[in-house]
Each structure stands twice: as structure tokens, then as C-alpha cells.
XYZ file of C-alpha atoms in Angstrom:
609
model
C 21.467 -82.790 -64.826
C 20.541 -78.972 -64.627
C 24.291 -78.238 -64.489
C 24.952 -80.443 -67.328
C 23.521 -78.239 -69.935
C 24.580 -74.673 -70.719
C 22.204 -71.911 -69.880
C 22.315 -68.934 -72.173
C 23.536 -66.003 -70.572
C 20.645 -63.897 -71.929
C 23.243 -61.252 -72.996
C 22.211 -58.122 -74.861
C 21.135 -59.118 -78.279
C 20.608 -55.697 -79.611
C 22.393 -55.259 -82.919
C 24.795 -52.320 -83.376
C 24.547 -49.882 -86.132
C 25.517 -51.498 -89.418
C 29.145 -51.352 -90.628
C 29.312 -48.595 -93.327
C 26.110 -47.008 -92.057
C 25.931 -43.075 -92.722
C 27.579 -40.806 -90.498
C 25.499 -37.713 -89.714
C 26.830 -34.825 -87.713
C 24.388 -32.372 -86.046
C 25.291 -28.881 -85.022
C 23.196 -26.489 -82.939
C 21.188 -23.892 -84.711
C 22.526 -20.309 -84.745
C 20.182 -18.318 -82.623
C 19.906 -14.474 -81.954
C 22.153 -13.477 -79.386
C 19.674 -11.944 -76.747
C 16.849 -14.507 -76.504
C 17.384 -17.083 -73.976
C 14.535 -19.212 -74.931
C 15.814 -19.428 -78.713
C 19.167 -20.270 -77.163
C 17.804 -23.224 -75.422
C 15.907 -24.422 -78.424
C 18.848 -23.919 -80.692
C 20.769 -26.260 -78.698
C 18.113 -28.918 -77.906
C 16.188 -29.035 -81.247
C 18.847 -30.598 -83.268
C 19.799 -32.978 -80.518
C 16.241 -34.157 -80.195
C 15.867 -34.728 -83.879
C 19.207 -36.626 -83.833
C 17.882 -38.836 -81.083
C 14.621 -39.514 -83.180
C 17.017 -40.699 -86.131
C 19.136 -42.561 -83.866
C 16.351 -44.926 -82.694
C 16.341 -46.792 -85.980
C 19.976 -47.897 -85.270
C 21.001 -47.421 -88.818
C 22.976 -44.336 -88.519
C 26.216 -43.317 -86.652
C 25.160 -39.978 -85.035
C 27.611 -37.307 -83.658
C 26.206 -33.990 -81.976
C 28.426 -31.040 -81.506
C 27.806 -29.149 -78.209
C 30.418 -26.165 -78.080
C 30.655 -26.664 -74.268
C 33.363 -24.645 -72.492
C 34.770 -24.527 -69.003
C 32.902 -21.851 -67.023
C 35.232 -19.952 -64.641
C 32.561 -17.608 -63.446
C 30.977 -19.703 -60.888
C 27.775 -21.721 -60.787
C 27.675 -24.436 -63.690
C 31.038 -25.746 -64.627
C 30.041 -25.632 -68.408
C 28.525 -23.051 -70.536
C 27.742 -22.963 -74.316
C 29.593 -20.689 -76.469
C 28.331 -20.744 -80.136
C 30.564 -19.631 -83.011
C 29.418 -16.311 -84.890
C 29.794 -18.236 -88.263
C 28.010 -21.372 -87.261
C 25.701 -20.987 -90.420
C 28.611 -20.680 -92.708
C 29.402 -23.703 -94.950
C 33.045 -23.097 -94.847
C 33.178 -23.074 -90.901
C 31.250 -26.327 -90.876
C 33.865 -27.969 -93.112
C 36.857 -26.606 -91.496
C 35.539 -27.592 -87.939
C 35.024 -31.113 -89.025
C 38.311 -31.428 -90.809
C 40.025 -29.804 -87.986
C 38.824 -32.274 -85.375
C 39.175 -35.104 -87.965
C 35.371 -36.098 -87.464
C 34.259 -38.684 -89.925
C 31.117 -37.912 -91.699
C 28.840 -38.279 -94.637
C 26.581 -35.459 -93.810
C 26.258 -32.613 -91.583
C 23.247 -30.502 -90.424
C 23.361 -26.921 -89.446
C 21.004 -23.925 -89.676
C 19.537 -21.017 -87.835
C 16.473 -20.122 -85.441
C 15.026 -16.774 -85.285
C 11.867 -14.767 -84.109
C 9.238 -13.587 -86.183
C 7.241 -10.170 -86.088
C 4.081 -12.056 -84.588
C 5.983 -13.748 -81.935
C 6.525 -17.012 -83.594
C 9.753 -18.549 -84.702
C 11.501 -19.342 -88.092
C 13.882 -22.339 -88.472
C 16.220 -22.806 -91.520
C 18.121 -26.146 -91.710
C 20.986 -26.920 -94.181
C 22.592 -30.156 -95.112
C 26.063 -30.494 -96.183
C 27.113 -33.537 -98.213
C 30.715 -34.680 -98.028
C 30.436 -36.725 -101.203
C 28.744 -34.061 -103.461
C 30.724 -31.165 -101.547
C 27.366 -29.135 -101.667
C 25.232 -27.609 -99.143
C 21.254 -27.649 -99.598
C 18.429 -26.091 -97.853
C 16.106 -28.836 -96.713
C 13.757 -26.911 -94.413
C 12.776 -23.311 -94.034
C 9.486 -22.321 -92.307
C 7.974 -20.064 -89.647
C 5.295 -21.092 -87.148
C 3.960 -20.378 -83.638
C 6.129 -21.848 -80.811
C 3.133 -24.078 -79.528
C 3.041 -25.830 -83.145
C 6.481 -27.191 -82.693
C 5.134 -30.612 -81.815
C 3.734 -30.881 -85.272
C 6.604 -29.079 -87.143
C 9.309 -31.473 -85.614
C 7.698 -34.434 -87.420
C 8.250 -32.539 -90.806
C 11.914 -31.382 -89.961
C 12.788 -34.960 -88.924
C 11.120 -36.404 -92.045
C 13.201 -34.273 -94.223
C 16.254 -34.825 -92.440
C 15.845 -38.368 -92.532
C 15.445 -38.372 -96.305
C 18.827 -36.271 -96.517
C 20.671 -38.594 -94.373
C 19.533 -41.609 -96.369
C 19.704 -39.954 -99.581
C 20.054 -43.354 -101.512
C 17.159 -45.020 -99.586
C 19.398 -47.853 -98.537
C 19.012 -47.676 -94.931
C 15.479 -46.711 -93.989
C 12.217 -47.983 -95.342
C 9.561 -45.606 -96.591
C 7.507 -46.407 -93.647
C 10.403 -45.556 -91.437
C 10.722 -42.169 -92.927
C 6.799 -41.567 -92.725
C 6.987 -42.539 -88.929
C 9.115 -39.619 -88.123
C 6.254 -37.347 -89.351
C 4.188 -38.353 -86.321
C 4.665 -36.337 -83.082
C 5.893 -38.447 -80.199
C 3.740 -36.368 -77.750
C 0.537 -34.388 -78.231
C 1.419 -32.192 -75.321
C 3.441 -29.017 -75.934
C 4.050 -28.494 -72.078
C 5.673 -31.967 -72.094
C 7.908 -31.496 -74.987
C 8.870 -27.916 -73.976
C 9.677 -29.142 -70.428
C 11.631 -32.157 -71.866
C 13.680 -29.568 -73.885
C 14.500 -27.704 -70.736
C 15.258 -31.020 -68.848
C 17.966 -32.194 -71.331
C 19.348 -28.775 -71.573
C 19.729 -28.555 -67.811
C 21.309 -32.014 -67.941
C 23.809 -30.850 -70.538
C 24.661 -27.669 -68.786
C 24.684 -28.931 -65.280
C 27.840 -29.435 -63.198
C 28.507 -33.123 -63.710
C 30.527 -33.237 -60.358
C 27.610 -32.282 -57.829
C 24.366 -34.038 -57.481
C 21.471 -32.805 -59.739
C 19.249 -30.008 -58.289
C 15.732 -31.033 -57.175
C 14.252 -28.436 -59.699
C 15.581 -30.579 -62.518
C 13.905 -33.603 -61.040
C 10.658 -31.943 -60.359
C 10.564 -30.610 -63.877
C 11.099 -34.102 -65.387
C 8.405 -35.589 -63.359
C 5.936 -32.780 -64.272
C 6.544 -33.385 -67.851
C 5.750 -36.994 -67.169
C 2.434 -35.840 -65.579
C 1.347 -34.162 -68.849
C 2.112 -37.145 -70.944
C 2.529 -40.457 -69.056
C 3.960 -42.383 -72.137
C 6.357 -40.025 -73.485
C 9.494 -42.306 -73.841
C 12.159 -39.454 -73.880
C 10.963 -37.935 -70.674
C 10.829 -41.399 -69.177
C 14.355 -42.243 -70.425
C 15.434 -38.825 -68.777
C 14.037 -39.711 -65.585
C 15.909 -43.110 -65.703
C 19.169 -41.215 -66.649
C 18.467 -39.034 -63.404
C 18.178 -41.921 -61.109
C 21.459 -43.463 -62.522
C 23.208 -40.041 -62.132
C 22.297 -40.057 -58.508
C 24.062 -43.573 -58.189
C 27.293 -42.001 -59.169
C 27.062 -40.059 -55.932
C 26.226 -43.346 -53.966
C 22.631 -41.784 -53.405
C 20.667 -44.884 -53.887
C 17.888 -43.842 -51.604
C 17.191 -40.735 -53.601
C 17.469 -42.657 -56.887
C 14.854 -45.214 -55.582
C 12.502 -42.251 -54.338
C 12.627 -40.739 -57.840
C 11.840 -44.186 -59.554
C 8.856 -44.477 -57.101
C 7.546 -40.948 -57.759
C 7.916 -41.720 -61.549
C 6.026 -45.085 -61.079
C 3.172 -43.547 -59.155
C 2.684 -41.048 -62.094
C 2.987 -43.706 -64.979
C 2.486 -47.353 -64.321
C 3.332 -47.941 -67.949
C 6.799 -46.438 -67.612
C 8.434 -49.907 -67.660
C 11.996 -48.488 -67.734
C 11.483 -46.843 -64.322
C 10.621 -50.435 -63.032
C 13.964 -51.782 -64.623
C 15.879 -48.977 -63.227
C 14.336 -49.635 -59.880
C 15.126 -53.209 -60.093
C 18.707 -52.538 -61.078
C 19.297 -50.303 -58.006
C 17.917 -52.966 -55.697
C 20.022 -55.631 -57.234
C 23.088 -53.360 -56.849
C 22.143 -53.099 -53.196
C 21.715 -56.835 -52.816
C 18.098 -56.850 -52.266
C 16.982 -59.571 -54.728
C 13.564 -60.180 -53.395
C 12.532 -56.696 -53.683
C 14.004 -56.587 -57.348
C 12.083 -59.784 -58.122
C 8.826 -58.318 -56.752
C 9.270 -54.903 -58.763
C 10.144 -56.921 -62.060
C 6.987 -59.218 -61.472
C 4.759 -56.338 -60.871
C 6.050 -54.583 -63.887
C 5.519 -57.568 -65.970
C 1.881 -58.134 -64.678
C 1.277 -54.294 -65.796
C 3.125 -54.508 -68.956
C 2.721 -58.194 -70.251
C 3.709 -57.086 -73.709
C 7.066 -55.739 -73.065
C 9.838 -58.255 -73.952
C 12.546 -56.254 -72.142
C 10.656 -56.592 -68.965
C 10.145 -60.567 -69.480
C 13.915 -60.699 -70.250
C 15.220 -59.234 -67.068
C 12.592 -61.060 -65.141
C 13.562 -64.248 -66.601
C 17.198 -63.707 -65.975
C 16.577 -62.726 -62.427
C 14.319 -65.609 -61.671
C 16.847 -68.071 -63.219
C 19.650 -66.852 -61.027
C 17.445 -67.167 -57.788
C 16.342 -70.669 -58.893
C 12.748 -69.777 -59.264
C 11.955 -72.226 -62.139
C 8.085 -71.600 -62.645
C 8.772 -67.779 -62.767
C 11.422 -68.268 -65.138
C 9.372 -70.460 -67.441
C 6.715 -67.886 -67.222
C 9.132 -65.172 -68.221
C 10.577 -67.020 -71.223
C 7.190 -67.867 -72.569
C 6.350 -64.119 -72.324
C 9.422 -63.359 -74.230
C 8.346 -65.947 -77.062
C 4.796 -64.162 -77.179
C 6.465 -60.759 -77.493
C 8.915 -62.085 -80.142
C 11.724 -60.646 -78.160
C 15.195 -62.796 -78.088
C 13.217 -65.912 -78.981
C 16.076 -68.237 -79.438
C 17.371 -67.532 -76.148
C 14.073 -68.118 -74.381
C 13.694 -71.553 -76.233
C 17.258 -72.456 -75.352
C 16.792 -71.737 -71.734
C 13.404 -73.522 -71.681
C 15.155 -76.399 -73.111
C 17.895 -76.339 -70.267
C 15.067 -76.250 -67.541
C 13.223 -79.200 -69.302
C 16.583 -81.161 -69.315
C 16.900 -80.452 -65.484
C 13.687 -81.951 -64.841
C 14.617 -84.968 -66.935
C 12.233 -84.211 -69.834
C 15.032 -84.743 -72.519
C 12.336 -84.932 -75.410
C 10.900 -81.631 -74.682
C 14.362 -80.167 -74.195
C 15.426 -81.477 -77.600
C 12.405 -80.061 -79.157
C 13.075 -76.485 -77.362
C 16.606 -76.531 -78.725
C 15.382 -77.353 -82.397
C 13.072 -74.149 -81.917
C 15.997 -72.123 -80.742
C 18.048 -72.997 -83.937
C 14.937 -72.424 -86.085
C 14.926 -68.785 -84.829
C 18.630 -68.499 -84.761
C 20.498 -70.896 -86.756
C 23.926 -69.792 -85.494
C 22.812 -70.568 -81.955
C 25.897 -72.336 -80.622
C 24.681 -73.144 -77.152
C 21.602 -74.920 -78.660
C 23.968 -77.092 -80.699
C 26.168 -78.136 -77.743
C 22.992 -78.483 -75.579
C 21.578 -80.880 -78.318
C 24.761 -82.739 -78.490
C 24.945 -83.286 -74.616
C 21.356 -84.479 -74.731
C 22.312 -87.083 -77.451
C 25.290 -88.110 -75.213
C 22.820 -88.759 -72.495
C 20.680 -90.788 -74.932
C 23.951 -92.725 -76.055
C 23.285 -91.547 -79.571
C 26.970 -90.540 -80.133
C 26.838 -90.157 -83.871
C 24.130 -87.349 -83.508
C 26.056 -85.815 -80.595
C 29.169 -85.667 -82.789
C 27.297 -84.113 -85.579
C 25.900 -81.217 -83.433
C 29.407 -80.757 -81.878
C 30.885 -80.339 -85.410
C 28.395 -77.724 -86.197
C 28.999 -75.967 -83.245
C 32.929 -75.977 -83.651
C 32.380 -74.505 -87.261
C 30.289 -71.567 -85.746
C 32.655 -70.774 -82.648
C 35.666 -73.013 -82.177
C 36.580 -71.124 -78.960
C 33.306 -72.038 -77.160
C 34.461 -74.200 -74.274
C 31.177 -76.206 -73.959
C 32.170 -77.955 -77.300
C 35.214 -79.406 -75.756
C 33.596 -80.027 -72.337
C 30.813 -82.272 -74.294
C 33.632 -84.063 -76.224
C 35.213 -84.823 -72.883
C 32.176 -86.256 -71.488
C 31.542 -88.328 -74.655
C 34.889 -89.830 -75.036
C 34.999 -90.479 -71.282
C 31.771 -92.182 -71.737
C 33.303 -94.279 -74.697
C 36.388 -95.120 -72.782
C 38.776 -92.918 -74.855
C 40.812 -91.637 -71.954
C 43.374 -89.997 -74.240
C 40.790 -88.081 -76.263
C 38.941 -87.064 -73.087
C 41.849 -85.586 -71.303
C 42.807 -83.644 -74.548
C 39.349 -82.003 -74.855
C 39.054 -81.298 -71.281
C 42.343 -79.331 -71.350
C 40.987 -77.430 -74.491
C 37.735 -76.728 -72.490
C 39.933 -75.282 -69.613
C 42.029 -73.218 -71.939
C 39.004 -71.552 -73.255
C 37.256 -71.350 -69.808
C 39.883 -71.198 -66.985
C 37.122 -71.254 -64.195
C 36.592 -74.964 -65.102
C 39.696 -75.894 -63.172
C 38.099 -74.505 -59.980
C 36.870 -77.136 -57.553
C 35.122 -76.529 -54.323
C 38.558 -77.230 -52.517
C 40.367 -74.755 -54.489
C 37.641 -72.028 -53.938
C 38.029 -72.769 -50.079
C 41.708 -72.333 -50.574
C 41.360 -69.156 -52.294
C 39.079 -67.632 -49.720
C 41.789 -68.540 -47.122
C 44.434 -66.772 -49.170
C 42.038 -63.487 -49.316
C 41.786 -63.590 -45.630
C 45.606 -64.118 -44.939
C 46.400 -61.291 -47.223
C 43.999 -58.890 -45.633
C 45.553 -59.981 -42.259
C 49.036 -58.991 -43.393
C 49.935 -62.997 -43.301
C 51.472 -62.920 -46.834
C 53.815 -65.787 -46.523
C 51.125 -67.977 -45.349
C 48.931 -67.000 -48.186
C 51.999 -67.788 -50.725
C 52.028 -71.373 -49.058
C 48.388 -71.830 -49.942
C 49.172 -70.795 -53.580
C 51.820 -73.390 -53.850
C 49.320 -75.941 -52.731
C 46.946 -74.856 -55.399
C 49.468 -74.828 -57.977
C 50.123 -78.604 -57.162
C 46.267 -79.181 -57.976
C 46.275 -77.102 -61.170
C 48.337 -74.565 -63.127
C 45.105 -72.829 -64.647
C 43.992 -71.170 -61.368
C 44.382 -67.417 -62.570
C 42.877 -66.303 -59.211
C 45.665 -67.771 -57.266
C 48.329 -66.185 -59.391
C 46.746 -62.842 -58.947
C 46.391 -63.141 -55.130
C 49.855 -64.266 -54.819
C 50.846 -61.357 -57.000
C 49.210 -59.013 -54.442
C 51.020 -60.891 -51.559
C 54.403 -60.497 -53.096
C 53.886 -56.972 -53.936
C 53.048 -56.349 -50.360
C 56.337 -58.151 -49.436
C 58.062 -55.775 -52.021
C 59.052 -58.649 -53.983
C 58.326 -56.837 -57.285
C 59.901 -59.116 -59.807
C 58.122 -62.318 -58.739
C 54.916 -60.199 -58.224
C 55.250 -59.198 -61.982
C 55.757 -62.802 -62.989
C 52.500 -63.891 -61.155
C 50.378 -60.976 -62.409
C 51.535 -61.776 -65.827
C 50.664 -65.442 -65.516
C 47.128 -64.338 -64.204
C 46.752 -62.005 -67.145
C 47.726 -64.674 -69.592
C 45.350 -67.397 -68.295
C 42.300 -64.982 -68.155
C 42.816 -62.291 -70.722
C 39.454 -60.763 -69.598
C 40.459 -60.056 -66.045
C 41.282 -56.427 -65.917
C 42.699 -56.371 -62.391
C 45.630 -58.407 -63.331
C 46.551 -56.218 -66.240
C 46.140 -53.018 -63.872
C 48.452 -54.390 -61.462
C 51.022 -55.473 -63.970
C 50.685 -51.908 -65.680
C 51.492 -50.328 -62.106
C 54.573 -52.558 -61.938
C 55.584 -51.559 -65.614
C 55.001 -47.837 -64.618
C 57.236 -48.104 -61.703
C 59.942 -49.534 -63.668
C 59.642 -46.866 -66.575
C 58.299 -49.370 -69.002
C 55.704 -46.708 -70.172
C 54.596 -48.200 -73.430
C 53.931 -51.525 -71.767
C 51.998 -49.693 -68.792
C 49.957 -47.699 -71.313
C 48.928 -50.748 -73.270
C 47.892 -52.699 -70.062
C 45.945 -49.720 -68.452
C 44.036 -49.028 -71.810
C 43.260 -52.788 -71.710
C 41.883 -52.765 -68.270
C 39.941 -49.790 -69.013
C 38.373 -51.403 -72.062
C 37.520 -54.219 -70.025
C 36.031 -52.275 -67.028
C 35.212 -48.813 -68.278
C 33.383 -47.847 -65.211
C 36.199 -48.468 -63.071
C 37.650 -44.967 -61.987
C 40.840 -46.371 -60.517
C 42.040 -47.880 -63.692
C 41.240 -44.528 -65.346
C 43.376 -42.783 -62.673
C 46.402 -45.304 -63.348
C 46.047 -44.576 -66.946
C 46.219 -40.839 -66.097
C 49.419 -41.499 -64.059
C 51.073 -43.151 -66.984
C 50.241 -40.245 -69.188
C 51.713 -37.769 -66.650
C 55.095 -39.860 -66.675
C 54.722 -39.473 -70.470
C 54.354 -35.630 -70.158
C 51.073 -36.029 -71.976
C 49.411 -33.597 -69.463
C 46.432 -32.595 -71.447
C 45.332 -36.146 -72.219
C 46.040 -36.977 -68.512
C 43.835 -34.412 -67.380
C 40.919 -35.485 -69.693
C 41.238 -39.056 -68.258
C 41.131 -37.777 -64.798
C 37.921 -35.788 -65.699
C 36.493 -38.931 -66.882
C 37.352 -40.730 -63.699
C 35.945 -37.910 -61.691
C 32.763 -38.317 -63.476
C 32.389 -41.873 -62.616
C 33.481 -41.376 -59.197
C 32.668 -37.672 -58.246
C 33.023 -38.067 -54.558
C 36.490 -39.436 -54.757
C 38.898 -36.793 -53.179
C 41.988 -38.640 -54.393
C 40.998 -37.845 -57.934
C 40.431 -34.199 -56.968
C 44.099 -34.172 -55.693
C 45.244 -35.541 -58.994
C 43.074 -33.136 -61.097
C 44.564 -30.045 -59.073
C 47.970 -30.946 -59.898
C 47.244 -31.471 -63.668
C 45.546 -28.496 -63.957
C 48.771 -26.543 -62.870
C 50.892 -28.852 -65.031
C 48.758 -28.433 -68.142
C 49.660 -24.822 -68.391
C 53.379 -25.568 -68.834
C 53.412 -28.842 -71.151
C 57.018 -28.079 -72.195
C 58.561 -27.961 -68.689
C 62.483 -28.464 -68.898
C 62.300 -31.053 -66.161
C 59.940 -33.115 -63.857
C 60.789 -31.147 -60.679
C 58.147 -32.138 -58.041
C 56.748 -34.599 -60.357
C 58.343 -37.823 -58.983
C 57.390 -37.015 -55.376
C 53.732 -36.440 -56.429
C 53.832 -39.969 -58.195
C 55.312 -41.445 -55.171
C 52.501 -40.012 -53.092
C 49.546 -41.018 -55.052
C 50.797 -44.115 -57.093
C 49.232 -46.486 -54.609
C 45.976 -44.679 -54.145
C 44.114 -46.253 -57.062
C 44.884 -49.797 -56.747
C 41.999 -52.347 -56.531
């Protein structure tokens, strides 16, 4: 019975910033030319304040860096601040030239005082009123910056939310409080994020940055921003396949601060990526024992426990989520599923009603209630809940799967079949049986062994069972492409993409075929779709870049390859593309494509799945 009810996927329930929320742009402060320390503060201070404002999730924040390519060796980027950075006209012209949408922009200057202190002046420019206003101007000693940041943040928040529509008064006032009482921690943190901004993104971070971040954590073991930076550093090493290094940094951070739960979460994520589920489970359990009031930890532990079929641990985690008021509706929904799996339908029904109480639009709770009443032969109530679910989300496959079960139970074969087909239409994977899965595995083995014709024979067999198996169409497309039967491969990739529009690989393969046929607009659309579905896939980005080369959009192609290089910095194939593009971008109006076709033929197959 456990499989008869739908488990909530515990997806990210965090809300995005509201539509129509204020758009705030932060510029670096204008520093004196010769003081490195103030140059760093000029870059970092506005960024830090923008991050404080961003935590409310009420504003759209854009930060201007003015980073340039550094051709003098060392870091790949450097900061080149304009001379007229403090001029209102420059700010307006810059935003208009780059077509940056904004409601308010913040800019200003930082300088030294005769007594060794610093002075900060901050201006705001309102697009609505087309006027600039000075919102802060004060001088103080550098080691007083912890307290002064609160006042600066408060005044910036008032200017950004000038109508008072987005932040409550207590939100504004909370910004006046310092996030750390340690000047050393804050200053070290500033240096860390500045180093992270200016580092070469295509080489691993220097140990000095790691040590500085951990030293800052030593001074204040609960400073969230430095903990976030350490977690980011761990993630950054993963780009270079340096999992051991990332785990080592996590362990060092955890040894400093047991309350740094985000480092536990990062460590667990790394272990999961390595397939070490047991140690990931132990890591999250240890973290939950130390930090019982953190809903995010309970959320991740419960999700993992559920996937590992550890029912008691999952129940423990879901109850912790309820205690923490974190994603409560999903917790109740899944407790209901687990109760139903144990045959306790009455408790399950109570849990699902609780889920709806906390989230009236919880579609999975309605379909689970419907399934429960089907089990109890109360078809009128089941119909009622299914109708409510369909009003909320008519494309949710469990609605039709439950209608199928209900009509099958009642002997309405025609209605049952119609609803089953609707369920499969909304979730093609329902068509997969154990037999089909076994046949798909055979297809993969045969294709890898260059036995494409035998694989196509298995595909024909699967097609006799169902015409909804997108995996079979995709694999047969691969086989046909290897046999150079491009037209049939195109047909099968298209069929796979039509059945499962969220499978990026089919769209990527179809895009490559269109690229080879010169259908550049269609290829561009497909590559963009693939990238939107799998933004961390460097290969998809590279294929998009190849399409841009064919369209002679060399500058955008180069930017696309740089994105791919950031995701996969060790990939030498991307280096080859970038080297070529760096040459081509210097002559965007070349009269012909001399040499281009040969290059494309050489690399076109490098980035396929």
C-alpha cells in the first residue's frame, strides 16, 4: 500500500521575491586611488549591505562589479572603477546603456580622515522622482564599522522601500543590529568575499583564502555570512572534482563550529554525490541531534531517510519539521503516506487533513485522501477530493491515476482506460514496467558495444508494448545516429522530446542534428531549452556556443563557452573552443567562414552526452 499513495517530493518551498518588488542596484563606492584597504572596502561594503537587504526576499538586487579581463598575469579579473562613479549622470547613463531595470540605485564615496578614520557618503537615485538624495554621511574609526553598518543598512532599506509596502518596521529595525560583534571576523569576511570575486575562476582556490575564512569562523562561530562563504568554497572545489578537499574543509569548519549546520548540509550533499548514503545519513543525523531546531536540517534528513526506507528516522525528521514550523504541510502529507503504508488509514486521513489545513492548495494531500476513500469504498468522498485536486492542478497525473483505480474498482472499464491514458500523458514514466526497464538496460549495453541493429530490434519490441516510452525513442535515436541514419534519428529524438518535454538530452541531440542541417533557429531554440532544463551541463552550453558560432555571433558564443568553462574548468575541449573564439571575436565581420567549417567538424561531436 505504500506505493499506492503519492509521497510529497519535499521540493524547495521557499518563495521567490514578489512580482513587482522593488529593483535596487548597488554600485561600488568611489575610493581614493592609492589606498588598497579602502579599495577593498569600496567594493565589498555595498555588496555586503545588499546581501543583508536580500535576505528578506522582498527586493530584486543587482550589484555592479566593474570587473575586467586582466592580461598582466595573476588573477584573470581586476576591478577598474570609473572616475565619475559618484556622478548622478554617469549612474543614469550606465543603467540605461546596459538596459538594467531598476527603481533605485545606490552609489557614493569612501575616503580617509585626518585621524586615520574613514568617511562614507551614500547617495540614492530614484527613477520615479528622477532625483538623487544623500541618505548617509558620517566619519568613524575603522574598528567601529560593525555598528555603523547597521545604521547604513537601515537607511538604505528605508530608501529602497520608500512607500513601506514591502518591509515591516521590525524588519527595518533588525538591520540596525550588527550580525557579528567581532571586527576581526567582519574584516576577514570582507577580504574573503573580495578574494572570491577577484580570483581566477578557472583554477582551484588558494589555501590562503580557505585559511582566512576558517580563521574568521574561529573569531565568531555563528556568523552566517562566513559560514555561507565556507560552504561556497567547498562547492567551488567540487567544480574541479576535488571532493576530498571539499570534505576536508567541511570537517575543519565543523570542528570549529558545531552549530554551522550549513557545513553539515554541504558535507552530506558531497557524500550523496559520491554515493556514500550511509555516511551522508550519519552526518545529517549528527547535525539534527546538535541543531534540533533547524527545520532545513530536518527537511534534508527526512528526505534522505525516506529514500533509504528508514521509516522511523523519516517520522522523527517530519515531526521535527512540524516542531520547527518548517514546510509543515509536506511533513504532514508524508506522515500520512507512511501511516497508510502501515495500514493505519484513519491516522493517514487525519495527517492529510492537517496538511490541507496548513496549505489549502496541497494537491497531493487531496489525491492521497481520494485514494484513501477509494480503499474504504467511499467513492463519493473520493470523487469530491479528486474534483478539488483537478481544480487546483489539472495536469497532476495522480488525479487521473486515482480515477483509473476508482473506475476499475467500479467496473467502468472505458472510463478507467481513458483516465489511465491521461495519467500516462502527464507522466510518461507510468508506462514503464519491470520488463521494459530490463529491455532498456539491454539496449544501453548493446549500443555501448556497437551492436546498434540489435538495440533497434529491442526498441521495436518495446514499441509493441507501449508507444509512450520516451527512453526507447531516445536510445534508438542514439543507435540510428551512430549508424549515420540521421533522418530516422531526428524522428526518434523528436518523438522522445515530445513525450517527455522535460528531458534535456533529447532536445540537445535534436539540436545537434538541426545544427548539422543548417536549421540554426530551431537548433538555437532546442539548445536553449536543454540549458534551461539542465543549467549545470557544460556540454549543452558548448553546443549552444557552436550554434552561435554558425550564426556568427562570436561574442555571445565566447560568453557561453566561458560559462561552460566555469562549470567544468578541467575540460580541455572547452579550452580549444575558447581559444578559437578569442581569435574570431576580434574579427566579427569576417567576409567568409574560412576555416570555420573544419573547426566545427572537428569539435561538433565533442560535447554530446
